[in-house]
XYZ file of C-alpha atoms in Angstrom:
594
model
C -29.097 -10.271 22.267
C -26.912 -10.166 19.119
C -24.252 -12.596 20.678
C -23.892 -15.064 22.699
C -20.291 -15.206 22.325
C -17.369 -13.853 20.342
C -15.924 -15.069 16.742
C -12.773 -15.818 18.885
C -14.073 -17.750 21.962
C -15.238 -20.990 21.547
C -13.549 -24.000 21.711
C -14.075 -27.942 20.778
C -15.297 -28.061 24.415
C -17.875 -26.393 23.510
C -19.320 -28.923 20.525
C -22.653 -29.258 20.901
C -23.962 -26.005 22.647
C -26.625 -23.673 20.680
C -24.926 -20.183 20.104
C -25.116 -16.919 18.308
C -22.763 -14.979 16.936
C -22.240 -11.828 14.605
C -20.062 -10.353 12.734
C -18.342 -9.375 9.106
C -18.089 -11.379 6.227
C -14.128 -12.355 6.148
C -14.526 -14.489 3.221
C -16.884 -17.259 1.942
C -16.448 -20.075 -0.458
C -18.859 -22.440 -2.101
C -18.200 -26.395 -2.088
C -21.800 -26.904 -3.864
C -22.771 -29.265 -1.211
C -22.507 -26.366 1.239
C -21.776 -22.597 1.823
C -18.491 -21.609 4.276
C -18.116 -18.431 5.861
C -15.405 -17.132 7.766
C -17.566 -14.718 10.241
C -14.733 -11.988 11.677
C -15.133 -9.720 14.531
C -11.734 -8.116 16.896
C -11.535 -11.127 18.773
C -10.877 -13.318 15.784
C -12.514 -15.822 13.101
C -15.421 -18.811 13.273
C -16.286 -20.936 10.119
C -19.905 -20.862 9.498
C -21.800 -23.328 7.509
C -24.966 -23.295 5.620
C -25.882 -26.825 4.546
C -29.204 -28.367 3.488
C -29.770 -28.754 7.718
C -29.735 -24.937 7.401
C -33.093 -24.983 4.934
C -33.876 -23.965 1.947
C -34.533 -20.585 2.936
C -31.721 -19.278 4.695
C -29.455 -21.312 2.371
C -31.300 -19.022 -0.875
C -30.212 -16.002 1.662
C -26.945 -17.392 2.512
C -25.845 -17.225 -1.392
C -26.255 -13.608 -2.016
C -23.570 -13.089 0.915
C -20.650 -11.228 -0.063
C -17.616 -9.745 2.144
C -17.891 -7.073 4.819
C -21.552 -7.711 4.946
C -22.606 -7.592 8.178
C -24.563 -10.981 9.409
C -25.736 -12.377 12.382
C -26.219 -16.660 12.769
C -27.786 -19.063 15.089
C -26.560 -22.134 14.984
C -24.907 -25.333 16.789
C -21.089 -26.047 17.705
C -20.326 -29.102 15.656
C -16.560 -30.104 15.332
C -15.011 -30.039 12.276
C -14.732 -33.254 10.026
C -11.315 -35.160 10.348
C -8.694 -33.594 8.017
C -10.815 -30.382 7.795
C -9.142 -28.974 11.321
C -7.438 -25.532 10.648
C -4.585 -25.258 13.451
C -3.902 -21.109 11.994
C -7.568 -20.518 13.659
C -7.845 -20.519 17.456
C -11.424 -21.372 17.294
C -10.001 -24.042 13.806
C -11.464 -27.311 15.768
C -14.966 -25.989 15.566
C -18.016 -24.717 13.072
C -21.133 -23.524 13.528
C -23.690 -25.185 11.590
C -26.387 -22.329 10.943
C -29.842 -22.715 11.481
C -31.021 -19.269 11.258
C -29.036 -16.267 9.274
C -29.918 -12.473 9.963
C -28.680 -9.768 7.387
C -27.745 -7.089 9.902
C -26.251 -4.478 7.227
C -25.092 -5.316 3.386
C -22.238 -3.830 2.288
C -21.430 -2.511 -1.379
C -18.436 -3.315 -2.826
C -15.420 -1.706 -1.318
C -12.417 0.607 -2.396
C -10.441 -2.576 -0.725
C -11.021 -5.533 1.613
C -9.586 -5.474 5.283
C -8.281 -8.571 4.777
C -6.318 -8.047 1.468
C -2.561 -8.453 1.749
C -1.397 -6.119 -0.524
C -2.836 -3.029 0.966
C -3.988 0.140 -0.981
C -1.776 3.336 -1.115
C -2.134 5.189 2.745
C -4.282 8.142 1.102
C -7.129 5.494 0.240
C -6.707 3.604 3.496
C -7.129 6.971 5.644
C -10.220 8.263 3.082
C -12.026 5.064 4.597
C -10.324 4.514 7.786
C -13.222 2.748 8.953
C -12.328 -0.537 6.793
C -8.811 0.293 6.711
C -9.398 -0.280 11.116
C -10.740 -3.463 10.984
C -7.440 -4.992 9.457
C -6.110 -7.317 12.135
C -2.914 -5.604 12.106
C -4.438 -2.592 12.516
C -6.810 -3.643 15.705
C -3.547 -5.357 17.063
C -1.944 -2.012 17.229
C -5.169 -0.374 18.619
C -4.959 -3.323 21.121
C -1.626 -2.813 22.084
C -2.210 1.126 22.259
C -4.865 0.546 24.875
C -2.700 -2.106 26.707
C 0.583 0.379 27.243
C -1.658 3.168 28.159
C -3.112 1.195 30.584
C 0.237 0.356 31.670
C 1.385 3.281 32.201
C -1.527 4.013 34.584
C -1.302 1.441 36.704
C 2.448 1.800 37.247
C 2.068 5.760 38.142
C -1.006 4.498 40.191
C 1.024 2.321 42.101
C 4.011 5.031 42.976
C 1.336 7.126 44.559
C 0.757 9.594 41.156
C -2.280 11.788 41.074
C -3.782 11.900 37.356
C -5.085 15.267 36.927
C -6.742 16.861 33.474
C -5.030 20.293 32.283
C -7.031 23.034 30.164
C -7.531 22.083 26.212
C -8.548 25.709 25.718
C -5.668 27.762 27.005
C -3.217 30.708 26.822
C -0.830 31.282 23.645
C 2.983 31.075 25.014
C 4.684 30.244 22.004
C 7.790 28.022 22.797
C 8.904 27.101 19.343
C 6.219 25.446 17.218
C 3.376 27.353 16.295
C -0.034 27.297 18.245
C -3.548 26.259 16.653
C -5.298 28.951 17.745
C -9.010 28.711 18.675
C -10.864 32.163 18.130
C -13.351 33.406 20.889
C -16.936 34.078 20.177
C -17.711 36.480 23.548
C -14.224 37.535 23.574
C -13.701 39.449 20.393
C -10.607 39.598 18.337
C -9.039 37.332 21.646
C -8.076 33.645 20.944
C -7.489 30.593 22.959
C -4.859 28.099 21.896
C -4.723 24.023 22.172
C -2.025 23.317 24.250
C 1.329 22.133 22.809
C 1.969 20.187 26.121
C 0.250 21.095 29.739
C 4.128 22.171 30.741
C 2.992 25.656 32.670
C -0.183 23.717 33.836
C 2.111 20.793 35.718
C 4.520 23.299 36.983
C 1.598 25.260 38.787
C 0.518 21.592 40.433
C 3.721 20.925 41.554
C 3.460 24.849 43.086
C -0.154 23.758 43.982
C 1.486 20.800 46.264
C 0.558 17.796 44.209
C 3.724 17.113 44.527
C 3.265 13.625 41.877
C 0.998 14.889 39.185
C 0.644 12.528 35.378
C -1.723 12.423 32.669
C -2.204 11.141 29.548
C -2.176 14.440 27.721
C -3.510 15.484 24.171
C -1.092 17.716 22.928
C -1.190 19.754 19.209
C 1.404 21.698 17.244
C 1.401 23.475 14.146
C 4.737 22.357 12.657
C 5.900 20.321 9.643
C 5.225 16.906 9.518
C 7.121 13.623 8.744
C 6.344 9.975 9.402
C 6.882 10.063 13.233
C 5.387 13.452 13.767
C 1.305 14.622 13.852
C -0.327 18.053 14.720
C -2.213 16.485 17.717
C -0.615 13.931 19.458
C -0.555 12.030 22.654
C 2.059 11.789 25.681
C 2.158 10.237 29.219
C 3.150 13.615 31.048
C 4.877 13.363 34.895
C 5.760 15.598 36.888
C 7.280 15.309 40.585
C 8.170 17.707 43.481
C 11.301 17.864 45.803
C 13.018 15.525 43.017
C 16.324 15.108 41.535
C 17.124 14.065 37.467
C 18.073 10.712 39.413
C 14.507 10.458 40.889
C 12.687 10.838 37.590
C 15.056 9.194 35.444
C 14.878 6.195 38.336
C 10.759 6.201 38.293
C 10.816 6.105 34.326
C 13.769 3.386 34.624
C 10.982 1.259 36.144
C 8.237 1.918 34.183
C 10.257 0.810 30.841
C 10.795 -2.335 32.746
C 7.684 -3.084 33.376
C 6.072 -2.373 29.902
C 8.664 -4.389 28.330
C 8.265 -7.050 30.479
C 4.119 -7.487 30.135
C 4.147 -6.367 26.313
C 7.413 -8.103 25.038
C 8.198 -10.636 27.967
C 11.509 -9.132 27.926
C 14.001 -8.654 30.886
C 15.403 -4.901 31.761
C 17.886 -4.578 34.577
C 18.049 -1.164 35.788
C 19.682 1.446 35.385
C 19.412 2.257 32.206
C 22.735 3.230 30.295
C 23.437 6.753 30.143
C 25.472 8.999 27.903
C 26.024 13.164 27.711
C 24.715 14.791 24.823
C 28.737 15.657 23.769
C 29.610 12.006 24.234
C 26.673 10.854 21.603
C 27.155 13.718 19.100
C 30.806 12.816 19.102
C 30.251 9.193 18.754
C 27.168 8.812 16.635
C 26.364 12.630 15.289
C 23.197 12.652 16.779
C 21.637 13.259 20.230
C 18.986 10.017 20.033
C 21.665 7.661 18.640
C 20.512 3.711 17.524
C 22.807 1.927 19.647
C 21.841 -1.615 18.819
C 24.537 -1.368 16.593
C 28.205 -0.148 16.464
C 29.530 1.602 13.300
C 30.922 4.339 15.268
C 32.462 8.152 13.922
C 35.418 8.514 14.155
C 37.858 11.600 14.189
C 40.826 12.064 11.991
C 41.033 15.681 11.868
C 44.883 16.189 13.077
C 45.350 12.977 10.222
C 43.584 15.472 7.586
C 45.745 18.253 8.630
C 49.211 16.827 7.365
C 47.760 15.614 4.035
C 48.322 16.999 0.470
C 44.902 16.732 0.168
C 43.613 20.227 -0.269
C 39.998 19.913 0.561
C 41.114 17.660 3.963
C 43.669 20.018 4.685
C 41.826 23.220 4.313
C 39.442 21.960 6.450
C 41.416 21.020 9.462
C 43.287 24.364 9.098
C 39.564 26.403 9.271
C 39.062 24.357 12.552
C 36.219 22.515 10.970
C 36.478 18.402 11.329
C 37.053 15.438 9.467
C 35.297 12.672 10.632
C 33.904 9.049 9.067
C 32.693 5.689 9.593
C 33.990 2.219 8.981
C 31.741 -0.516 7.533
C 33.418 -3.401 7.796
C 33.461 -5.970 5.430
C 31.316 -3.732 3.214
C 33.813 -2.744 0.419
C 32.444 -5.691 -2.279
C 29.113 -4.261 -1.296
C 28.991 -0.704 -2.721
C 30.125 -0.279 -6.641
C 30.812 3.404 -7.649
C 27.012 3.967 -8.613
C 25.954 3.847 -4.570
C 28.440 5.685 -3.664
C 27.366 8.686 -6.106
C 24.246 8.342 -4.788
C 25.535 8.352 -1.339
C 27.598 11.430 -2.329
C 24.230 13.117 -3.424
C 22.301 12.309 -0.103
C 24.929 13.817 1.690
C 25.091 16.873 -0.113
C 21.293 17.168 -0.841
C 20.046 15.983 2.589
C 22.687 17.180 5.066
C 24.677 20.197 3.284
C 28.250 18.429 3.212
C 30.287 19.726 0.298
C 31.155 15.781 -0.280
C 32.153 11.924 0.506
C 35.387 11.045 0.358
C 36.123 7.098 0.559
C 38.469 4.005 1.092
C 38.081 0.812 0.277
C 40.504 -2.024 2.229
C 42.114 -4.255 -0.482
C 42.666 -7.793 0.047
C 46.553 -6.484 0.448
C 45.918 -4.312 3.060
C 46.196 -1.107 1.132
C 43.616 1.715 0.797
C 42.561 1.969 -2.478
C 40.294 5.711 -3.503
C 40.429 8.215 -6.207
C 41.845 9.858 -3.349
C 44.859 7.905 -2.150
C 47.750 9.839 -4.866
C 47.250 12.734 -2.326
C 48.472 10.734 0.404
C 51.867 9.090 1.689
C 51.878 5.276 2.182
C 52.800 6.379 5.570
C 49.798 9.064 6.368
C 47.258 6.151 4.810
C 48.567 3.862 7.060
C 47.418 5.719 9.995
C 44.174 6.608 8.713
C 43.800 2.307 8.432
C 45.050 2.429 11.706
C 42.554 5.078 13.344
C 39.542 3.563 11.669
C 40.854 -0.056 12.524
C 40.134 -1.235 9.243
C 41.112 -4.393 7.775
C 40.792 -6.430 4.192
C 37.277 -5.710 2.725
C 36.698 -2.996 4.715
C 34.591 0.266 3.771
C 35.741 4.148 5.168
C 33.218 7.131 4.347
C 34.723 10.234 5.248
C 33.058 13.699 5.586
C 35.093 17.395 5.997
C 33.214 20.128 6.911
C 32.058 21.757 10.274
C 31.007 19.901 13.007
C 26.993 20.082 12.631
C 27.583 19.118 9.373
C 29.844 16.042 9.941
C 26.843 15.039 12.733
C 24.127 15.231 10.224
C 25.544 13.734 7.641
C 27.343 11.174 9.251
C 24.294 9.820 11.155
C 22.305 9.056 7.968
C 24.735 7.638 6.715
C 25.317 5.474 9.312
C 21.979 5.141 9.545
C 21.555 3.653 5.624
C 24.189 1.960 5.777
C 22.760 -0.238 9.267
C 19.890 -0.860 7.839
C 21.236 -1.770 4.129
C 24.284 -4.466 5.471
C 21.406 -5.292 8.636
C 23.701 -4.425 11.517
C 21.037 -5.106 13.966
C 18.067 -7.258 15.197
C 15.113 -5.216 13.983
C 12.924 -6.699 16.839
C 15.473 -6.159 19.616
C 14.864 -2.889 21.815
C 17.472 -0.517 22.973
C 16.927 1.661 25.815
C 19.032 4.651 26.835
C 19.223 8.074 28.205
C 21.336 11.122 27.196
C 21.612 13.939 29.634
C 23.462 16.699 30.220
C 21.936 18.737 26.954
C 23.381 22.420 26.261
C 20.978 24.699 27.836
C 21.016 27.013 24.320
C 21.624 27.439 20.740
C 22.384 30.264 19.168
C 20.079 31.801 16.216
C 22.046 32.936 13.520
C 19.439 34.588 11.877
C 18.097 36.817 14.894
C 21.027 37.071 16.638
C 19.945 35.251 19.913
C 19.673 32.511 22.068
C 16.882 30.111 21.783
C 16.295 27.217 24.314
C 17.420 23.673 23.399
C 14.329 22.194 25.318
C 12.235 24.971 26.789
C 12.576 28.170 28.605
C 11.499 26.607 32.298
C 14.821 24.392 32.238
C 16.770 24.216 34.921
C 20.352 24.427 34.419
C 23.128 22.552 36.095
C 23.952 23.747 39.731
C 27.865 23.923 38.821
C 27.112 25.785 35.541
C 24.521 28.477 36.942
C 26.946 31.129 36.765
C 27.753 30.543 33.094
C 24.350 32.689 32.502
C 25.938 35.391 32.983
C 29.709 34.753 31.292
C 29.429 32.033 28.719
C 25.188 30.785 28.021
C 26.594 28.196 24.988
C 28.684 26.467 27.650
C 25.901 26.212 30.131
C 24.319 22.718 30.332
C 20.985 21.671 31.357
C 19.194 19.747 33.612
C 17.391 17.932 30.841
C 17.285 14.423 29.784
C 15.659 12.251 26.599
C 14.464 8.809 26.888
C 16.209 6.909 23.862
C 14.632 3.609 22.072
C 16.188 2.158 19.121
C 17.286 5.681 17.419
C 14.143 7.495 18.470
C 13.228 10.239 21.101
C 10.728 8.067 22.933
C 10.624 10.996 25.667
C 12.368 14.055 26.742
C 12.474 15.519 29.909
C 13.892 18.730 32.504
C 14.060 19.580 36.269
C 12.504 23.045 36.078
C 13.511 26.626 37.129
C 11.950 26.934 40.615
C 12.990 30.788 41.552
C 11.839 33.536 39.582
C 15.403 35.337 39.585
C 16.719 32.753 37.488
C 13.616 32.349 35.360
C 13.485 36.206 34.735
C 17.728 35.636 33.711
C 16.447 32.933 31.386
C 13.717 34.682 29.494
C 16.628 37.668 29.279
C 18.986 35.640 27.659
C 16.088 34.287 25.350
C 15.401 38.384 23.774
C 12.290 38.212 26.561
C 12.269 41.984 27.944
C 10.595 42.113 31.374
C 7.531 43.413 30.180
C 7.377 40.549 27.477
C 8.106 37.692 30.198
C 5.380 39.244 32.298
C 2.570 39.684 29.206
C 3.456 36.157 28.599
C 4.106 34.305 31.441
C 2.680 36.078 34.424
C 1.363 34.127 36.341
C 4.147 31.271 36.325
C 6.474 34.395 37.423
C 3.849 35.371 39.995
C 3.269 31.526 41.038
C 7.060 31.413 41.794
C 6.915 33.912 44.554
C 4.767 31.952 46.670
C 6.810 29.309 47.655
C 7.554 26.809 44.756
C 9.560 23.616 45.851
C 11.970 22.504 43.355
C 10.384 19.957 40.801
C 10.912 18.722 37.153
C 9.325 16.181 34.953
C 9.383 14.216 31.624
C 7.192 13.992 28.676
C 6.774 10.171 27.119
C 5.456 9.846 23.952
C 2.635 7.356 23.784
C 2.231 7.207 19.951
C 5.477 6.793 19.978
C 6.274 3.988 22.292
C 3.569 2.146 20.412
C 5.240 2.370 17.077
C 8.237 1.328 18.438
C 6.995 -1.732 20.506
C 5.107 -2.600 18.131
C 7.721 -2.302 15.298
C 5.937 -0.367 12.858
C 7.435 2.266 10.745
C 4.819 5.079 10.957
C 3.563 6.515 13.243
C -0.080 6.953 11.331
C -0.470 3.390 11.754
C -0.995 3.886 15.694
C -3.508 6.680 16.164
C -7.113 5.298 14.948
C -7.700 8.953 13.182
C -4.534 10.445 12.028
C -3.413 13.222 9.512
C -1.684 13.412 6.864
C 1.858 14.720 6.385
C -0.114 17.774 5.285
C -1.718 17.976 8.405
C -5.445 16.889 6.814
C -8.195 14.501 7.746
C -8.984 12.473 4.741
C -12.065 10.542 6.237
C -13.893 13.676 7.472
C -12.185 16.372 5.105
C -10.957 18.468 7.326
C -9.823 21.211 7.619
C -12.809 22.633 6.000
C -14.861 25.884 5.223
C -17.278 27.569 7.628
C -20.417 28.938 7.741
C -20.240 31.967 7.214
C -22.617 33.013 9.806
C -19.695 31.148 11.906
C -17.142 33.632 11.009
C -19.555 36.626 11.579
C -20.608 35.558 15.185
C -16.667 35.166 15.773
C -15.832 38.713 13.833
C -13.791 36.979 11.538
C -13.015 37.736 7.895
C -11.061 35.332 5.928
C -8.574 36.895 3.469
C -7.180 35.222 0.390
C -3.718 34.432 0.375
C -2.592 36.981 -2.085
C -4.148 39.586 0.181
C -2.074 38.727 3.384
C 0.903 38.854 1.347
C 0.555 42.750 0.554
């Protein structure tokens, strides 16, 4: 055998028994009288030591060891000499003194060492994943990954769940993003696509009568990337029959519980806090608000309106809103240079026309380039609806109400960060409900759906489909943790009147629902029970319990924002007897374009 036990297992108990272990060079260092080694595998570090007990032989080999190399040793537990204990080590009571060394695999020098703390930029890391993966950090996350997944089973396991695999190769039903598509080499000119969730594929089991259906899904889409976002991704996907939002939101209630409580030893009473999408757009100007902190919007629209301030007042009379936040105690904290470049984020970023500002002096009195253009009187109500005090700090934005969300929230959320508003290793967990069932597409002149076109609206609101669709609100639901969408979920349309209404209202044309989706449509004629489900993202909920920033850092083989594979190189050419076998020609770009 290679090993008799791990670089992470033994123990001053064990002084005195032979062993062998194997592993990487962590680091060595030379004391003349003797050669140390830390040896490294996933379960941790052992020193090594080649003395003159080791011989003359494998101390000549032991000299030409360098880091990463790949060794295996034979040796005895001794403990370590008084004063030499190392209480950062597990295994720090204990050496090995090595009586036989085995070069298993050298290994030339590298781009950079796993166990460097100043890491290389992310493109080098992800050309050689392979070291970059061996970084404790980085197997701790891989560790952790495995642990919530497993989880997540056992949980769904225990409330009678039946894990079932959905089709990789599938149907195109574009719902948004766009497909990879995945060409067919008996099928000519016909493609599959990857799915961009097994949605269609649960509904049918809950139509099937596996009435509690999950899986831990791979899932891809085509779409622009950022640092929480990859093409193919992974998600814990549920779905139940003859269920209420209650019942899902209830089930999922528990399973945060639970994961919280084995991975962070932390407490969560049930229910979880709940808010309507109009309640956090209102409040925080987004719809996955950070609520470990306050630093809520506030609106002072009818204020704005009886100001001499044109660009306030014109917006109030257009019906548009002025709305802003209050830092307190941040006024000394922000000198006119920030605030300019505050000014710019909000008009580069989020597409407000500007920032307008107050600063509380130590007097009382609001004090802005602003303030001639309003009475001692009207600024004493704006201190008053912002409940500002001495040393205080208002940012104010006019402009229509998307605009005062987006812009608002990132500012709120640079400015929680920046004056550390909140615990960055506490966890928040929330829903929001009650989403608007559409949006309307400017552009084409249509509704699109907010979550999907299988959504299930709101009993009370079903005959808004026909008067009023942007007052219609949904049966859907998003699982909130610290700011981010950690899950989103629907109860489903389960009659295919409603479903054909839906697809209507969406620019669908019968004959373009039924090309599409025929045989959900057909599937809901024979006897579907009502049913909805939730999506949780597991890449996700490990960047967030394990308080990383990127989301790269918890998939072992990510992409890039630019949707490439650095280690492999891919995407990549084909043959080209590839391309003829599919009936493929590739055209340059310029040629699509005419």
């Amino acid at each position: 055998m290679y090993r008799t036990h791990t670089c992470g297992e033994l123990r001053k108990s064990d002084v005195g028994q032979p062993v062998t272990l194997a592993g990487w060079v962590d680091s060595y260092r030379d004391h003349g009288g003797g050669l140390f080694v830390d040896l490294r595998d996933r379960y941790g570090k052992t020193q090594v030591v080649f003395s003159s007990d080791s011989g003359a032989e494998v101390q000549q080999l032991s000299r030409g060891l360098r880091n990463e190399d790949v060794i295996q040793v034979v040796g005895k537990v001794d403990p370590r000499p008084d004063g030499t204990v190392n209480p950062k080590l597990v295994t720090g009571e204990i050496e090995i003194k090595v009586e036989k060394l085995t070069i298993l695999n050298k290994c030339k020098t590298p781009p950079f060492f796993p166990s460097q703390m100043d890491l290389p930029g992310e493109d080098l890391r992800l050309k050689h994943r392979y070291l970059d993966l061996r970084r404790q950090q980085m197997q701790q996350t891989m560790i952790l990954r495995s642990k919530i997944i497993k989880l997540m089973r056992d949980f769904f396991e225990e409330h009678d769940f039946i894990d079932v695999e959905t089709p990789i190769l599938g149907r195109s039903t574009p719902e948004g993003a766009r497909d990879y598509l995945v060409p067919s080499r008996v099928h000519h000119g016909e493609f599959y696509a990857l799915p961009q969730s097994p949605q269609l594929y649960k509904q049918i089991l809950m139509m099937a009568g596996y009435d509690r259906y999950v899986q831990v899904a791979r899932c891809f889409r085509d779409e622009d990337l950022r640092a929480d976002r990859q093409p193919e991704f992974t998600q814990l996907d549920m779905e139940m029959a003859f269920c209420e939002m209650d019942d899902i939101i209830g089930i999922i209630d528990g399973l945060v519980a639970n994961v919280a409580k084995e991975v962070l030893d932390i407490e969560i009473s049930g229910p979880l806090p709940r808010m309507t999408y109009d309640e956090a757009m209102e409040r925080f100007g987004h719809d996955a608000p950070d609520l470990r902190f306050g630093l809520e919007i506030v609106d002072a629209t009818d204020l704005a309106a009886k100001a001499e301030f044109r660009v306030f007042k014109a917006v109030a009379d257009a019906g548009n809103r002025v709305r802003g936040i209050c830092a307190k105690g941040a006024a000394d904290k922000y000198s006119r240079r920030l605030i300019d470049d505050m000014t710019s984020m909000v008009q580069d970023d989020f597409g407000a026309k500007g920032l307008a500002w107050f600063k509380v002096e130590a007097d009382g009195t609001l004090n802005s380039p602003i303030a001639k253009n309003f009475t001692p009187e009207l600024l004493a109500e704006f201190k008053e609806r912002f409940a500002a005090e001495p040393g205080d700090f208002i940012l104010i934005v006019a402009d229509k109400f998307e605009v005062t969300c987006k812009a608002l929230y990132g500012l709120r959320k640079k400015l929680g960060a920046e004056l550390k508003l909140y615990d960055p290793e506490k966890m928040h967990f929330s829903w929001i409900v009650e989403f608007p069932m559409f949006d309307y597409d400017e552009e084409e002149g249509r509704w699109v759906a907010m979550h999907h076109p299988f959504t299930a609206p709101r009993p009370q609101d079903v005959a808004l489909l026909d008067s009023d669709p942007g007052k219609c609100r949904a049966l859907a639901y998003d699982l909130v943790i610290n700011g981010s969408e950690a899950g989103g979920g629907t109860i489903r349309i389960h009659d295919g009147a409603t479903q054909q209404k839906v697809f209507g209202l969406l620019g669908m044309s019968e004959e373009d629902a039924k090309n599409r989706f025929g045989f959900l449509l057909d599937a809901l004629q024979y006897g579907a029970p009502p049913h909805g489900g939730i999506a949780l993202g597991i890449d996700r909920w490990v960047m967030l319990f394990g308080h990383l920033d990127n989301i790269r850092d918890c998939i072992a083989f990510p992409k890039t924002q630019r949707a490439a594979d650095l280690m492999t190189d891919a995407p990549s050419e084909v043959d080209r007897k590839q391309l003829e076998e599919l009936a493929i020609k590739v055209l340059r770009l310029d040629e699509v374009k005419k």
